[in-house]
Amino acid sequence: MIRVGVIGYGYWGPNLVRNFAEAPGSQVVAVSDLRPDRLTPARSRYPAIEVTTDYRDLLADTRIDAIAIATPVSTHLELALQALQAGKHVLVEKPLTTTSEQAIRLIEEANRRNRVLMVDHTFVYTGAVRKIRELVASNGLGDIYYYDSVRVNLGLFQHDVNVIWDLAVHDLSIMDYLLPSRPCAVSATGISHVAGEPENIAYLTLFFDGCLIAHVHVNWLAPVKVRRTLIGGSRKMIVYDDLEPSEKVKVYDKGITVNNDADSVYQMLIGYRTGDMWAPQLDMTEALQTEVLHFIHCVEEGARPITDGAAGLRVVRILEAATQSMTERGRLVELDMARVTA
Ligand SMILES: NC(=O)c1ccc[n+]([C@@H]2O[C@H](COP(=O)([O-])OP(=O)(O)OC[C@H]3O[C@@H](n4cnc5c(N)ncnc54)[C@H](O)[C@@H]3O)[C@@H](O)[C@H]2O)c1
């Protein structure tokens, strides 16, 4: 039985508490939030769980094996570092840290102390993304040509991070898990429509070696919610709509064939292939449930999480480079992902 303490009981923290409380193999011992008014609902929903405004109570509690951190990203480094130094395993919300140097510090600390460091890249644990990965890994789509995502809605405007750090982080973590290669450069543009606030709309283009390209469009100022991703392959193409209640993933047997006819060298013929569409059966388990079970497994077995510190670092590195590019109106920023991953 893994005994867990959760720091941060704002919007996302209650989801972590619920999933750890319900998972076989874990038990929530205590919850901390700076704001006493946030602790009131925690206390009434979980009378057996201790609550405190001082997270250090959790770090000093010898019954607690692992700490889950659901506080604003600017606090992740300090809280995660102290938790690791107190000998706890750590699950940190996305994005792992605000800089890649901070992420490296956490990875090194976790390695030194032989503790699990995992980042909550939630989408990686959805049935939809796991199914798409299966299709990509089995070469079901052929060569991957593009990943093209729209992730927009109205709100919640964040004050401490721009829209890339809030929404594009999901696509970057999905790509990190799905795609056969890592991006080598990024260009991003974006703007703020509220004076003094971070950018609320942004467009990212990621370049890879070869003919793979990715585009991510994120926006907090859209009239409707859209969560739609196209993944194009040489054999098949996918439409992944996370807002669809059941058939979230649709696989289209569509594409082109290029005919290089020797007799007509001046006329390259593009043929269009339109076959069937099918919607694979998906595991509909809540992603966080799958994720906390994976975290518990990693703590118990000393295994490396799928979304380990290195995955968190790779995503933070792209977020940093994209933000830098955005301040320079889309200048292409090279990514040395091999160095980051080493
Ligand atoms: N995985 C997901 O899909 C997902 C969704 C939403 C948010 N998040 C992430 O969760 C994290 C928190 O986001 P949120 O929307 O819940 O923010 P929030 O502001 O609603 O909640 C954060 C809570 O942390 C508390 N807090 C801050 N510093 C603290 C400290 N030192 N000790 C104890 N409590 C402290 C605050 O009082 C607040 O109640 C962010 O990293 C965010 O990116 C992840």
Short mmCIF file of C-alpha atoms and ligand atoms in Angstrom, two decimals:
data_model
loop_
_atom_site.label_atom_id
_atom_site.label_comp_id
_atom_site.label_asym_id
_atom_site.label_seq_id
_atom_site.Cartn_x
_atom_site.Cartn_y
_atom_site.Cartn_z
CA MET A 1 0.00 0.00 0.00
CA ILE A 2 1.47 3.35 -1.11
CA ARG A 3 0.58 6.21 1.24
CA VAL A 4 0.21 9.49 -0.59
CA GLY A 5 0.17 13.17 0.36
CA VAL A 6 -1.26 15.69 -2.13
CA ILE A 7 -0.07 19.32 -2.25
CA GLY A 8 -2.51 21.71 -3.96
CA TYR A 9 -6.28 21.29 -3.78
CA GLY A 10 -7.39 23.88 -6.36
CA TYR A 11 -8.89 22.88 -9.71
CA TRP A 12 -6.86 19.75 -10.54
CA GLY A 13 -5.73 18.54 -7.08
CA PRO A 14 -9.17 17.05 -6.19
CA ASN A 15 -8.87 14.75 -9.24
CA LEU A 16 -5.57 13.40 -7.96
CA VAL A 17 -6.96 12.93 -4.44
CA ARG A 18 -10.05 11.11 -5.76
CA ASN A 19 -8.02 8.77 -7.97
CA PHE A 20 -5.42 7.93 -5.33
CA ALA A 21 -8.22 7.46 -2.77
CA GLU A 22 -10.07 5.06 -5.08
CA ALA A 23 -7.10 3.14 -6.49
CA PRO A 24 -6.40 -0.27 -5.03
CA GLY A 25 -2.82 -0.04 -3.75
CA SER A 26 -2.83 3.56 -2.54
CA GLN A 27 -4.24 5.56 0.28
CA VAL A 28 -4.34 9.35 0.70
CA VAL A 29 -2.99 10.26 4.13
CA ALA A 30 -3.00 14.05 3.95
CA VAL A 31 -3.79 17.03 1.71
CA SER A 32 -2.21 20.46 1.88
CA ASP A 33 -3.30 23.78 0.43
CA LEU A 34 -2.21 27.28 1.39
CA ARG A 35 -5.85 28.36 1.37
CA PRO A 36 -7.95 27.09 4.29
CA ASP A 37 -11.13 27.57 2.19
CA ARG A 38 -9.81 24.94 -0.25
CA LEU A 39 -9.30 22.49 2.59
CA THR A 40 -12.91 22.70 3.79
CA PRO A 41 -14.32 20.68 0.82
CA ALA A 42 -11.45 18.20 1.15
CA ARG A 43 -12.24 17.66 4.81
CA SER A 44 -15.95 17.21 4.26
CA ARG A 45 -15.50 14.81 1.34
CA TYR A 46 -12.73 12.74 2.95
CA PRO A 47 -13.14 12.89 6.75
CA ALA A 48 -10.33 10.34 7.28
CA ILE A 49 -7.74 12.43 5.41
CA GLU A 50 -5.69 14.96 7.37
CA VAL A 51 -5.54 18.51 6.03
CA THR A 52 -2.95 21.22 6.59
CA THR A 53 -1.99 24.62 5.19
CA ASP A 54 1.70 23.76 5.60
CA TYR A 55 3.01 21.33 2.96
CA ARG A 56 6.07 20.68 5.16
CA ASP A 57 3.80 18.64 7.46
CA LEU A 58 3.45 16.17 4.56
CA LEU A 59 7.19 16.04 3.91
CA ALA A 60 7.91 15.39 7.60
CA ASP A 61 5.24 12.67 7.86
CA THR A 62 7.09 9.35 7.90
CA ARG A 63 3.90 7.44 6.98
CA ILE A 64 3.86 9.15 3.57
CA ASP A 65 5.73 7.37 0.74
CA ALA A 66 4.82 9.63 -2.17
CA ILE A 67 3.83 13.23 -2.82
CA ALA A 68 1.60 14.43 -5.67
CA ILE A 69 1.98 18.11 -6.55
CA ALA A 70 -0.91 20.05 -8.13
CA THR A 71 0.18 23.65 -7.51
CA PRO A 72 1.05 26.41 -10.02
CA VAL A 73 4.06 25.56 -12.19
CA SER A 74 6.25 28.27 -10.62
CA THR A 75 6.19 26.26 -7.37
CA HIS A 76 6.91 22.81 -8.87
CA LEU A 77 10.71 22.88 -8.58
CA GLU A 78 10.82 23.88 -4.94
CA LEU A 79 8.07 21.54 -3.78
CA ALA A 80 9.26 18.54 -5.82
CA LEU A 81 12.89 19.07 -4.81
CA GLN A 82 12.01 19.21 -1.13
CA ALA A 83 9.79 16.15 -1.45
CA LEU A 84 12.61 14.16 -3.10
CA GLN A 85 15.07 15.38 -0.46
CA ALA A 86 12.63 14.11 2.18
CA GLY A 87 12.87 10.68 0.52
CA LYS A 88 9.43 10.73 -1.13
CA HIS A 89 8.50 9.50 -4.60
CA VAL A 90 6.99 12.37 -6.59
CA LEU A 91 4.21 12.85 -9.14
CA VAL A 92 4.24 16.42 -10.50
CA GLU A 93 1.55 18.10 -12.56
CA LYS A 94 2.33 19.20 -16.11
CA PRO A 95 4.42 21.07 -17.06
CA LEU A 96 7.19 19.62 -14.91
CA THR A 97 9.01 22.92 -14.28
CA THR A 98 9.37 26.43 -15.72
CA THR A 99 12.85 25.82 -17.20
CA SER A 100 14.80 22.85 -18.50
CA GLU A 101 17.58 23.53 -15.96
CA GLN A 102 15.01 23.04 -13.19
CA ALA A 103 13.78 19.80 -14.77
CA ILE A 104 17.37 18.51 -14.94
CA ARG A 105 17.82 19.32 -11.24
CA LEU A 106 14.76 17.24 -10.36
CA ILE A 107 15.86 14.32 -12.55
CA GLU A 108 19.31 14.33 -10.95
CA GLU A 109 17.87 14.50 -7.43
CA ALA A 110 15.46 11.63 -8.13
CA ASN A 111 18.27 9.52 -9.62
CA ARG A 112 20.59 10.27 -6.72
CA ARG A 113 17.96 9.20 -4.20
CA ASN A 114 16.57 6.36 -6.27
CA ARG A 115 13.05 7.79 -6.13
CA VAL A 116 10.36 7.75 -8.80
CA LEU A 117 9.85 11.10 -10.53
CA MET A 118 6.80 11.14 -12.78
CA VAL A 119 5.02 13.99 -14.55
CA ASP A 120 1.26 14.06 -15.09
CA HIS A 121 1.05 14.10 -18.88
CA THR A 122 -2.56 13.00 -18.57
CA PHE A 123 -3.36 12.44 -22.25
CA VAL A 124 -0.66 9.79 -22.55
CA TYR A 125 -2.81 7.62 -20.29
CA THR A 126 -6.07 7.98 -22.26
CA GLY A 127 -7.41 4.98 -24.16
CA ALA A 128 -7.48 7.12 -27.32
CA VAL A 129 -3.82 8.12 -27.28
CA ARG A 130 -2.69 4.64 -26.29
CA LYS A 131 -4.65 3.18 -29.21
CA ILE A 132 -3.14 5.71 -31.63
CA ARG A 133 0.31 4.81 -30.36
CA GLU A 134 -0.40 1.14 -31.03
CA LEU A 135 -1.39 2.01 -34.60
CA VAL A 136 1.70 4.18 -35.13
CA ALA A 137 4.07 1.65 -33.55
CA SER A 138 2.71 -1.23 -35.64
CA ASN A 139 3.23 0.89 -38.77
CA GLY A 140 -0.53 0.86 -39.34
CA LEU A 141 -0.42 4.44 -40.62
CA GLY A 142 2.74 4.01 -42.70
CA ASP A 143 5.24 6.87 -42.54
CA ILE A 144 3.91 9.69 -40.39
CA TYR A 145 3.61 12.89 -42.44
CA TYR A 146 2.00 15.29 -40.00
CA TYR A 147 0.41 15.94 -36.58
CA ASP A 148 -2.04 18.83 -36.74
CA SER A 149 -3.96 19.88 -33.64
CA VAL A 150 -6.49 22.50 -32.61
CA ARG A 151 -7.02 22.93 -28.87
CA VAL A 152 -9.14 26.01 -28.23
CA ASN A 153 -11.91 27.15 -25.89
CA LEU A 154 -13.10 30.19 -23.92
CA GLY A 155 -10.95 30.60 -20.74
CA LEU A 156 -9.49 29.90 -18.25
CA PHE A 157 -7.04 32.78 -18.70
CA GLN A 158 -3.92 32.04 -16.66
CA HIS A 159 -1.85 34.86 -15.19
CA ASP A 160 1.46 33.09 -14.62
CA VAL A 161 1.88 31.12 -17.88
CA ASN A 162 1.00 31.74 -21.52
CA VAL A 163 -1.40 29.54 -23.47
CA ILE A 164 1.44 27.36 -24.79
CA TRP A 165 2.40 26.27 -21.27
CA ASP A 166 -1.24 25.58 -20.44
CA LEU A 167 -2.65 23.90 -23.57
CA ALA A 168 0.12 23.10 -26.08
CA VAL A 169 1.84 21.10 -23.34
CA HIS A 170 -0.83 18.42 -23.93
CA ASP A 171 0.01 18.10 -27.64
CA LEU A 172 3.74 18.14 -26.97
CA SER A 173 3.37 15.32 -24.45
CA ILE A 174 1.14 13.34 -26.84
CA MET A 175 3.68 13.79 -29.66
CA ASP A 176 6.52 12.83 -27.32
CA TYR A 177 4.72 9.55 -26.69
CA LEU A 178 3.38 8.85 -30.20
CA LEU A 179 5.79 10.02 -32.81
CA PRO A 180 8.75 8.00 -34.01
CA SER A 181 11.16 10.96 -33.81
CA ARG A 182 11.81 14.15 -31.85
CA PRO A 183 11.45 17.66 -33.25
CA CYS A 184 14.63 19.46 -34.28
CA ALA A 185 13.29 23.03 -34.40
CA VAL A 186 10.26 25.07 -33.45
CA SER A 187 8.71 28.31 -34.62
CA ALA A 188 5.88 29.94 -32.69
CA THR A 189 3.79 33.05 -33.01
CA GLY A 190 1.20 34.36 -30.61
CA ILE A 191 -0.27 37.43 -29.02
CA SER A 192 -2.02 38.68 -25.90
CA HIS A 193 -5.34 40.49 -26.14
CA VAL A 194 -5.27 41.61 -22.50
CA ALA A 195 -2.65 44.23 -21.67
CA GLY A 196 0.03 42.95 -19.32
CA GLU A 197 -1.16 39.35 -19.48
CA PRO A 198 0.55 36.36 -21.15
CA GLU A 199 -0.24 35.38 -24.77
CA ASN A 200 -3.73 33.85 -25.04
CA ILE A 201 -3.48 32.62 -28.65
CA ALA A 202 -0.54 30.85 -30.26
CA TYR A 203 0.49 28.81 -33.30
CA LEU A 204 3.41 26.40 -33.05
CA THR A 205 5.12 24.67 -35.94
CA LEU A 206 7.50 21.84 -35.12
CA PHE A 207 10.02 20.60 -37.66
CA PHE A 208 11.46 17.09 -37.67
CA ASP A 209 14.12 15.43 -39.75
CA GLY A 210 12.57 14.01 -42.91
CA CYS A 211 9.08 14.91 -44.05
CA LEU A 212 7.25 14.94 -40.71
CA ILE A 213 5.82 18.29 -39.58
CA ALA A 214 3.55 19.26 -36.69
CA HIS A 215 1.31 22.22 -36.06
CA VAL A 216 -0.51 23.12 -32.85
CA HIS A 217 -3.05 25.90 -32.53
CA VAL A 218 -4.03 26.89 -28.98
CA ASN A 219 -6.37 29.66 -27.86
CA TRP A 220 -8.17 30.71 -24.66
CA LEU A 221 -10.36 33.16 -26.59
CA ALA A 222 -12.38 30.87 -28.86
CA PRO A 223 -16.19 30.85 -28.94
CA VAL A 224 -16.37 27.06 -28.93
CA LYS A 225 -14.33 24.24 -27.46
CA VAL A 226 -12.35 22.24 -30.02
CA ARG A 227 -10.00 19.33 -29.26
CA ARG A 228 -9.27 17.93 -32.69
CA THR A 229 -6.10 16.34 -33.99
CA LEU A 230 -5.33 15.00 -37.46
CA ILE A 231 -2.49 12.54 -37.84
CA GLY A 232 -1.59 11.88 -41.44
CA GLY A 233 0.34 8.84 -42.55
CA SER A 234 1.35 7.47 -45.93
CA ARG A 235 -1.10 4.56 -45.55
CA LYS A 236 -3.85 5.77 -43.24
CA MET A 237 -4.95 8.94 -41.50
CA ILE A 238 -6.49 9.53 -38.10
CA VAL A 239 -8.98 12.05 -36.81
CA TYR A 240 -8.85 12.19 -33.01
CA ASP A 241 -11.65 14.27 -31.51
CA ASP A 242 -11.41 14.21 -27.75
CA LEU A 243 -14.87 15.76 -27.36
CA GLU A 244 -16.59 12.84 -29.13
CA PRO A 245 -18.29 10.78 -26.42
CA SER A 246 -17.43 7.35 -27.82
CA GLU A 247 -15.82 7.26 -31.27
CA LYS A 248 -12.95 9.56 -30.39
CA VAL A 249 -10.54 7.98 -32.85
CA LYS A 250 -11.43 7.42 -36.50
CA VAL A 251 -9.00 5.77 -38.86
CA TYR A 252 -9.41 6.61 -42.53
CA ASP A 253 -8.04 4.44 -45.26
CA LYS A 254 -7.39 7.45 -47.45
CA GLY A 255 -4.34 8.84 -49.11
CA ILE A 256 -2.57 9.41 -52.35
CA THR A 257 -0.50 7.33 -54.71
CA VAL A 258 2.13 9.02 -56.80
CA ASN A 259 2.61 7.57 -60.24
CA ASN A 260 5.96 8.25 -61.80
CA ASP A 261 5.17 6.93 -65.22
CA ALA A 262 8.34 6.66 -67.31
CA ASP A 263 6.38 7.54 -70.46
CA SER A 264 5.10 10.77 -69.01
CA VAL A 265 8.07 12.20 -67.14
CA TYR A 266 6.57 15.65 -67.36
CA GLN A 267 3.30 14.55 -65.86
CA MET A 268 3.44 13.14 -62.35
CA LEU A 269 0.08 11.57 -61.61
CA ILE A 270 -1.46 11.82 -58.19
CA GLY A 271 -4.04 9.14 -57.54
CA TYR A 272 -6.50 9.42 -54.66
CA ARG A 273 -7.34 6.43 -52.52
CA THR A 274 -10.59 6.52 -50.56
CA GLY A 275 -11.30 3.38 -48.59
CA ASP A 276 -13.16 2.58 -45.39
CA MET A 277 -13.24 4.39 -42.10
CA TRP A 278 -13.27 2.51 -38.80
CA ALA A 279 -13.45 3.59 -35.19
CA PRO A 280 -11.39 1.27 -32.97
CA GLN A 281 -12.68 0.14 -29.59
CA LEU A 282 -11.09 2.27 -26.87
CA ASP A 283 -10.40 1.64 -23.21
CA MET A 284 -12.65 4.26 -21.56
CA THR A 285 -11.01 4.07 -18.11
CA GLU A 286 -10.39 7.56 -16.71
CA ALA A 287 -6.86 8.53 -17.72
CA LEU A 288 -5.90 9.58 -14.20
CA GLN A 289 -6.96 6.18 -12.86
CA THR A 290 -4.67 4.42 -15.34
CA GLU A 291 -1.98 6.92 -14.49
CA VAL A 292 -2.08 6.58 -10.70
CA LEU A 293 -2.04 2.78 -11.06
CA HIS A 294 1.06 3.15 -13.24
CA PHE A 295 2.65 5.45 -10.63
CA ILE A 296 1.89 2.95 -7.85
CA HIS A 297 3.38 0.15 -9.97
CA CYS A 298 6.55 2.18 -10.60
CA VAL A 299 6.96 2.96 -6.88
CA GLU A 300 6.39 -0.67 -5.88
CA GLU A 301 8.60 -2.19 -8.56
CA GLY A 302 11.20 0.57 -8.89
CA ALA A 303 10.18 0.84 -12.55
CA ARG A 304 10.65 3.83 -14.83
CA PRO A 305 7.39 5.69 -15.58
CA ILE A 306 6.28 6.21 -19.17
CA THR A 307 6.09 9.93 -18.42
CA ASP A 308 9.31 10.12 -16.40
CA GLY A 309 11.40 13.18 -15.62
CA ALA A 310 13.09 12.94 -19.04
CA ALA A 311 9.71 13.12 -20.81
CA GLY A 312 8.86 16.14 -18.66
CA LEU A 313 12.20 17.74 -19.56
CA ARG A 314 11.74 17.20 -23.32
CA VAL A 315 8.34 18.89 -23.19
CA VAL A 316 9.65 21.81 -21.10
CA ARG A 317 12.55 22.25 -23.53
CA ILE A 318 10.11 22.69 -26.44
CA LEU A 319 7.88 25.02 -24.38
CA GLU A 320 10.92 27.19 -23.57
CA ALA A 321 12.06 27.30 -27.19
CA ALA A 322 8.52 28.06 -28.43
CA THR A 323 8.18 30.93 -25.94
CA GLN A 324 11.54 32.29 -27.06
CA SER A 325 10.47 32.02 -30.70
CA MET A 326 7.20 33.79 -29.92
CA THR A 327 9.01 36.80 -28.43
CA GLU A 328 10.99 37.03 -31.70
CA ARG A 329 7.92 36.82 -33.99
CA GLY A 330 8.37 33.23 -34.98
CA ARG A 331 12.14 32.98 -35.43
CA LEU A 332 13.08 29.32 -35.88
CA VAL A 333 14.67 28.02 -32.67
CA GLU A 334 16.74 24.86 -32.96
CA LEU A 335 16.15 22.08 -30.42
CA ASP A 336 18.99 19.83 -29.44
CA MET A 337 16.69 17.06 -28.21
CA ALA A 338 19.45 14.43 -28.28
CA ARG A 339 21.33 16.46 -25.68
CA VAL A 340 18.18 17.03 -23.64
CA THR A 341 17.31 13.34 -23.61
CA ALA A 342 20.79 12.13 -22.77
N1 LIG B 1 -3.21 17.28 -16.15
C1 LIG B 1 -4.15 18.13 -16.50
O1 LIG B 1 -4.94 17.90 -17.42
C2 LIG B 1 -4.24 19.42 -15.75
C3 LIG B 1 -5.41 20.19 -15.77
C4 LIG B 1 -5.43 21.38 -15.05
C5 LIG B 1 -4.31 21.80 -14.36
N2 LIG B 1 -3.17 21.04 -14.37
C6 LIG B 1 -1.96 21.45 -13.68
O2 LIG B 1 -2.17 21.38 -12.27
C7 LIG B 1 -1.41 22.39 -11.63
C8 LIG B 1 -2.37 23.22 -10.78
O3 LIG B 1 -3.32 23.81 -11.62
P1 LIG B 1 -4.78 24.22 -11.07
O4 LIG B 1 -5.55 24.62 -12.28
O5 LIG B 1 -5.30 23.17 -10.17
O6 LIG B 1 -4.41 25.54 -10.23
P2 LIG B 1 -5.25 26.19 -9.04
O7 LIG B 1 -4.70 27.57 -8.89
O8 LIG B 1 -6.71 25.98 -9.24
O9 LIG B 1 -4.83 25.32 -7.76
C9 LIG B 1 -3.54 25.35 -7.23
C10 LIG B 1 -3.69 25.23 -5.72
O10 LIG B 1 -2.36 25.11 -5.17
C11 LIG B 1 -2.37 25.81 -3.93
N3 LIG B 1 -0.98 26.08 -3.55
C12 LIG B 1 -0.09 26.90 -4.15
N4 LIG B 1 1.12 26.86 -3.52
C13 LIG B 1 0.97 25.96 -2.51
C14 LIG B 1 1.84 25.48 -1.49
N5 LIG B 1 3.10 25.89 -1.39
N6 LIG B 1 1.36 24.58 -0.60
C15 LIG B 1 0.07 24.14 -0.69
N7 LIG B 1 -0.80 24.57 -1.62
C16 LIG B 1 -0.35 25.47 -2.52
C17 LIG B 1 -3.21 27.04 -4.19
O11 LIG B 1 -3.68 27.60 -2.99
C18 LIG B 1 -4.32 26.48 -5.07
O12 LIG B 1 -5.46 26.10 -4.33
C19 LIG B 1 -0.70 23.19 -12.74
O13 LIG B 1 0.59 22.69 -12.92
C20 LIG B 1 -1.56 22.88 -13.97
O14 LIG B 1 -0.83 22.98 -15.18
C21 LIG B 1 -3.14 19.85 -15.03
#
